[in-house]
Short mmCIF file of C-alpha atoms in Angstrom, two decimals:
data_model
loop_
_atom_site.label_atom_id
_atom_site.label_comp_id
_atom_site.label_asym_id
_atom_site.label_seq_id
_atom_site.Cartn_x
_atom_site.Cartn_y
_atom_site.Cartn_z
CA UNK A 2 -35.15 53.09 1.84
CA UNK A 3 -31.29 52.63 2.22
CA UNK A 4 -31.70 48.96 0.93
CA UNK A 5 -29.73 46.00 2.40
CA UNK A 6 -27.37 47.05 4.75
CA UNK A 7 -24.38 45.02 6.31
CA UNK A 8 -22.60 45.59 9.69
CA UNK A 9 -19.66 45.88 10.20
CA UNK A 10 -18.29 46.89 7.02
CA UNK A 11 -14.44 45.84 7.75
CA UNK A 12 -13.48 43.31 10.49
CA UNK A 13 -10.32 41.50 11.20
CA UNK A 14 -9.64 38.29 13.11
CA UNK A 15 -6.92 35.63 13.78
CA UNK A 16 -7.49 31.75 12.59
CA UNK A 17 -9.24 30.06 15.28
CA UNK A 18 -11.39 32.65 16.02
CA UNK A 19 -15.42 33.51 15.95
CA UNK A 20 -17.41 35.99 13.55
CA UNK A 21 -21.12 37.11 13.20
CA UNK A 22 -21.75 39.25 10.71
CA UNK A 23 -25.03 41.15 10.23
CA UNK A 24 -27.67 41.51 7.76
CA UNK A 25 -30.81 43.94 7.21
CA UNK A 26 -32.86 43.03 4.68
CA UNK A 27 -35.01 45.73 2.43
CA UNK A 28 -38.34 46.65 4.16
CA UNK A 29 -40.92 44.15 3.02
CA UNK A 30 -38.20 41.64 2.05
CA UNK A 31 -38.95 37.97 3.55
CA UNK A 32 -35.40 36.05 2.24
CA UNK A 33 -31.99 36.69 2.66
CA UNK A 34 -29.51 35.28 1.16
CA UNK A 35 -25.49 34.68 1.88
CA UNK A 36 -22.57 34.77 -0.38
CA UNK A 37 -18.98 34.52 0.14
CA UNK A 38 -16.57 36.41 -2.86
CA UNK A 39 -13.09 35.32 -2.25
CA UNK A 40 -10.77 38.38 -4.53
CA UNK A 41 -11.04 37.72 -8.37
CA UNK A 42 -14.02 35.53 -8.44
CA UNK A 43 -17.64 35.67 -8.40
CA UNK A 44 -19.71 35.21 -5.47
CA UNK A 45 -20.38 31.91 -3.80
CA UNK A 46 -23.72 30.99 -2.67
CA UNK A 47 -23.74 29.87 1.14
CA UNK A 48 -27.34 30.24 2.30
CA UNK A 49 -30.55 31.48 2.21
CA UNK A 50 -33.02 31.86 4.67
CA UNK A 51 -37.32 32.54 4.45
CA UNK A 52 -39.75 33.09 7.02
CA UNK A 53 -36.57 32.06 9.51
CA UNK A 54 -36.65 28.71 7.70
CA UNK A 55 -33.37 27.98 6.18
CA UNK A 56 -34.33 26.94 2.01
CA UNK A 57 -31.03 25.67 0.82
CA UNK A 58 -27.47 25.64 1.48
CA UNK A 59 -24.05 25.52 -0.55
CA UNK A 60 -20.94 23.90 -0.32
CA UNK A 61 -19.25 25.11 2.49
CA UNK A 62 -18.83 23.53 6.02
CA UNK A 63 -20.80 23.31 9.51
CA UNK A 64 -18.69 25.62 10.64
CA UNK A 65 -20.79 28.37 8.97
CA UNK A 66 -24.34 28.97 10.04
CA UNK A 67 -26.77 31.33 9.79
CA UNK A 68 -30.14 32.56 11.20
CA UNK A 69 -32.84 34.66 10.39
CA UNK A 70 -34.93 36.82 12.95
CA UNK A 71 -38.63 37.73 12.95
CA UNK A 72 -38.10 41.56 11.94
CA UNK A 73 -36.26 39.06 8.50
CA UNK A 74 -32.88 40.43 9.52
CA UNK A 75 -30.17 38.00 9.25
CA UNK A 76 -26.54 37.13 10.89
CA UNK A 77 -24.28 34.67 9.43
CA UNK A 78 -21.61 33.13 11.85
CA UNK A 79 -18.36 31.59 11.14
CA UNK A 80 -16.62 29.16 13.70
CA UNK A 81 -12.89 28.35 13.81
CA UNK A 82 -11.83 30.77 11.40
CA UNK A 83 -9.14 29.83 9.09
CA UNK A 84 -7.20 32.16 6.49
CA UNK A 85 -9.61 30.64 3.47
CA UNK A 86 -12.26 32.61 5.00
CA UNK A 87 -10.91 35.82 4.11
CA UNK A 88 -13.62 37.32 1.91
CA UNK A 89 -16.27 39.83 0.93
CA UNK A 90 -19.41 38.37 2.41
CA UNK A 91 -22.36 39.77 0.50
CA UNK A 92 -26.18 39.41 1.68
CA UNK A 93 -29.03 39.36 -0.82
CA UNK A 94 -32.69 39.95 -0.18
CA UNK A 95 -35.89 39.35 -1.96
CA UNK A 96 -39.06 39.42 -1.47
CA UNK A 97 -40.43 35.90 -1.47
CA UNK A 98 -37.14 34.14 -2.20
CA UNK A 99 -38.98 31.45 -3.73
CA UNK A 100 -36.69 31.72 -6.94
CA UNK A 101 -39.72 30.70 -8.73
CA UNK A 102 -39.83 30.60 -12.90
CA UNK A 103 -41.48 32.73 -14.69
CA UNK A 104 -39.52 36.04 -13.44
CA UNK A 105 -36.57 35.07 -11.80
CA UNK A 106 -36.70 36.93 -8.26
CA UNK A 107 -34.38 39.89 -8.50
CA UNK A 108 -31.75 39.81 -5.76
CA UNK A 109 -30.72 43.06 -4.19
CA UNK A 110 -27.32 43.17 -2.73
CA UNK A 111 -25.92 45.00 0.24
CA UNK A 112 -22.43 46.33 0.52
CA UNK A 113 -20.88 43.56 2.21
CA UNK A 114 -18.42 43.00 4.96
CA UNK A 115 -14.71 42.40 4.10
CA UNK A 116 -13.46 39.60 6.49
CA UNK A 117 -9.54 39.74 7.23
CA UNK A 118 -8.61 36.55 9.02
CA UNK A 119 -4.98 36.58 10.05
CA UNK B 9 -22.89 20.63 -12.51
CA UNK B 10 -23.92 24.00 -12.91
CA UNK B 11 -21.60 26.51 -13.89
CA UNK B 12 -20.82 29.40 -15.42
CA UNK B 13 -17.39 30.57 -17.21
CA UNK B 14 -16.36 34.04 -18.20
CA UNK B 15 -13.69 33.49 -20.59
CA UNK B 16 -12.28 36.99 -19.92
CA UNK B 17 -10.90 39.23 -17.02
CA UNK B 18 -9.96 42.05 -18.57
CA UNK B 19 -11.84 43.62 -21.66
CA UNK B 20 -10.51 47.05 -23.03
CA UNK B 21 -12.03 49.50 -25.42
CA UNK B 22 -11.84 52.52 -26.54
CA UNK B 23 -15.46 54.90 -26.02
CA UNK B 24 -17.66 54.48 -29.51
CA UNK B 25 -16.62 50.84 -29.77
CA UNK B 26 -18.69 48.07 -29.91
CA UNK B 27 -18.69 45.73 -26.66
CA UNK B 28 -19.74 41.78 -25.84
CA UNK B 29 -18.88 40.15 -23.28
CA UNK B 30 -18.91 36.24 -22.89
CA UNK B 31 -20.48 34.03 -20.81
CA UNK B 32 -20.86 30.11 -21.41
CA UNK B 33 -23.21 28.34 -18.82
CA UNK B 34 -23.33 24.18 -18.01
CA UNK B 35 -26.83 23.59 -17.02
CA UNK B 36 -29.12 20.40 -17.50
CA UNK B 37 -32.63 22.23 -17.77
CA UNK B 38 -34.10 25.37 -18.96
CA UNK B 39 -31.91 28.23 -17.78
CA UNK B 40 -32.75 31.10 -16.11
CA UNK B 41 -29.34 33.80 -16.69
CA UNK B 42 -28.98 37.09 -15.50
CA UNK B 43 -25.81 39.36 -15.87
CA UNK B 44 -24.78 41.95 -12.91
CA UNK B 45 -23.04 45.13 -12.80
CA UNK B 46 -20.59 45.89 -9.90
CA UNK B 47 -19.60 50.44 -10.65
CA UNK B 48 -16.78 51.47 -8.73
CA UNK B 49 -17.67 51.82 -5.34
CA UNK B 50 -21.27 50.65 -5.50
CA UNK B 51 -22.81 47.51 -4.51
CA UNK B 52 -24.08 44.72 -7.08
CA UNK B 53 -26.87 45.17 -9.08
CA UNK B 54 -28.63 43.29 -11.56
CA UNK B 55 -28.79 44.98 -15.39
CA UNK B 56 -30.80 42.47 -16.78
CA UNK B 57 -31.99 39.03 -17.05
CA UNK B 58 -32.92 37.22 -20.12
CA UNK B 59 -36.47 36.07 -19.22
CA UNK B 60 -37.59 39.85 -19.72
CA UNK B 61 -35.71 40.30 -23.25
CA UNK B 62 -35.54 43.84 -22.05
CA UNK B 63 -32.34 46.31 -22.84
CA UNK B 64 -30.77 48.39 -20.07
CA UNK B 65 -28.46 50.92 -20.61
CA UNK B 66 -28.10 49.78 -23.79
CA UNK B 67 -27.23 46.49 -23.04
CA UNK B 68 -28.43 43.40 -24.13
CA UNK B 69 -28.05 39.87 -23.75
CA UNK B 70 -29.71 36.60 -25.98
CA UNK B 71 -29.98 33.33 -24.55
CA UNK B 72 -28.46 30.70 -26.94
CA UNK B 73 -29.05 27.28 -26.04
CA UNK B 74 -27.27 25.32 -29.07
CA UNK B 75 -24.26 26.98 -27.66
CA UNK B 76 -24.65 27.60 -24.53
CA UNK B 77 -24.30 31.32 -24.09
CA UNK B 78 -25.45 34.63 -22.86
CA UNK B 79 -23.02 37.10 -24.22
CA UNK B 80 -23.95 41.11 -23.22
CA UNK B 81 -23.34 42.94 -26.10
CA UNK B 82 -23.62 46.90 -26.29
CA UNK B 83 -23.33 48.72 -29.97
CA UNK B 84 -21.58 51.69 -28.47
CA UNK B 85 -19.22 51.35 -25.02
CA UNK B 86 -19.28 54.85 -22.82
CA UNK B 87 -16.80 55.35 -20.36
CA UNK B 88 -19.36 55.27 -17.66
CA UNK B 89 -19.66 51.84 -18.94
CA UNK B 90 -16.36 50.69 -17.11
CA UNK B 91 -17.34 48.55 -14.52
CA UNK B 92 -17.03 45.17 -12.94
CA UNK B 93 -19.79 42.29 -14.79
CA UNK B 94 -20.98 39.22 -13.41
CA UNK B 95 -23.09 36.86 -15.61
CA UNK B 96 -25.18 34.74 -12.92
CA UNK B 97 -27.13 31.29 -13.13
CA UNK B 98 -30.53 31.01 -11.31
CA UNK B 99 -29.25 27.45 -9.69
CA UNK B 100 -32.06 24.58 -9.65
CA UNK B 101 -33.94 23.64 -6.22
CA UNK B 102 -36.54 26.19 -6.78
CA UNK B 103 -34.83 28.43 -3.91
CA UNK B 104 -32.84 31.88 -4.65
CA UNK B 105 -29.47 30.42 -5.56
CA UNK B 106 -27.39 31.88 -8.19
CA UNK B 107 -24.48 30.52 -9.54
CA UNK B 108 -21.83 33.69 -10.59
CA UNK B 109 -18.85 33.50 -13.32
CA UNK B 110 -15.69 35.04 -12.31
CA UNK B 111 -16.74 38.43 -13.63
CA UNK B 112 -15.24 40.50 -16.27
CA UNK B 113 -13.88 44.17 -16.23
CA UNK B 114 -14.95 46.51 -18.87
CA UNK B 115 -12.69 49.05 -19.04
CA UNK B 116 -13.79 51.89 -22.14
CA UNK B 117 -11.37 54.37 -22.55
CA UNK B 118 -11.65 57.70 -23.57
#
């Protein structure tokens, strides 16, 4: 299994502009998860979606949104770009996603996509 | 609100030495803390999480709750050691939302 894999790895775009990144999840994985990593910090939670059902959200605008796909895979768009978004956006999946106790669901990361927005 | 701090960027050692790094978490609850490893050129993974008291790589990490901490300690740095580490908060809502510090580089020289 290659694990989570992200698509495109590199992209640049102007403010103003549209992006959809792409997410595949591990096989057997139901949840995906989103996170933005601006340089020198951690990641930032932005979504994360089960069964195509979206289960929470973070603290970032409508302009992002996200969907998930019967085969689990997962795109997150970005509307209006402006030069904050420039980031690493990271995708997590798991395999229920419930984040129940009594384990703590492990999160497996993909490589990301570095967003340049000019 | 949840949160968790990092108190260091940078940590340098020299191979042999002994290693902890710091992480303070804000959290009304019972915590659930993990710490993550980021290797040069390789993708995030998790190295442990305190719920499973285990030790990875040598690594481990106690959950104190009178003072708020989860500090990875490690007796004896290697240089394969050097690497980017991100201690994480399982956020509440009962979905898959953690809550990263800043990170810290290890850096164990030779």
């Amino acid at each position: 299994d290659a694990g989570v894999t992200q698509s495109p790895t590199h992209l640049i775009k102007t403010r103003g502009q549209h992006v959809t990144l792409r997410c595949s999840p591990i096989s057997g994985h139901k949840s995906v998860s989103w996170y933005q990593q601006v340089l020198g910090q951690g990641p930032q939670f932005i979504f994360q979606y089960y069964e195509k059902e979206e289960r929470g959200r973070g603290n970032f605008p409508d302009r992002f949104s996200a969907r998930q796909f019967p085969n689990y895979s997962s795109e997150l768009n970005v509307n209006a770009l402006l030069l904050g978004d420039s980031a690493l956006y990271l995708c997590a999946s798991s395999l229920v996603g419930s984040g129940g106790r009594g384990g703590g669901e492990t999160q497996y990361f993909g490589p990301g996509t570095r967003l340049l927005v000019l | 609100a949840q949160r968790v701090t990092q108190p260091e960027k940078l940590l340098s050692v020299f191979k042999g030495a002994p290693v902890e790094l710091k992480c303070n978490y804000s959290y009304s609850g019972s915590p659930e803390l993990f710490w993550y490893v980021q290797y040069s050129r390789q993708r995030l993974q998790l190295l442990l999480r305190h719920i499973s008291r285990e030790s990875i790589k040598g690594f481990t990490a106690d959950l104190n709750k009178g003072e708020t901490s989860f500090h990875l300690k490690k007796p004896f740095a290697q240089e394969e050691d050097s690497a980017m580490y991100y201690c994480a908060l399982k956020g509440p809502g009962g979905y898959n939302k953690l809550i990263f510090g800043a990170g810290t580089r290890l850096a164990v020289h030779p």
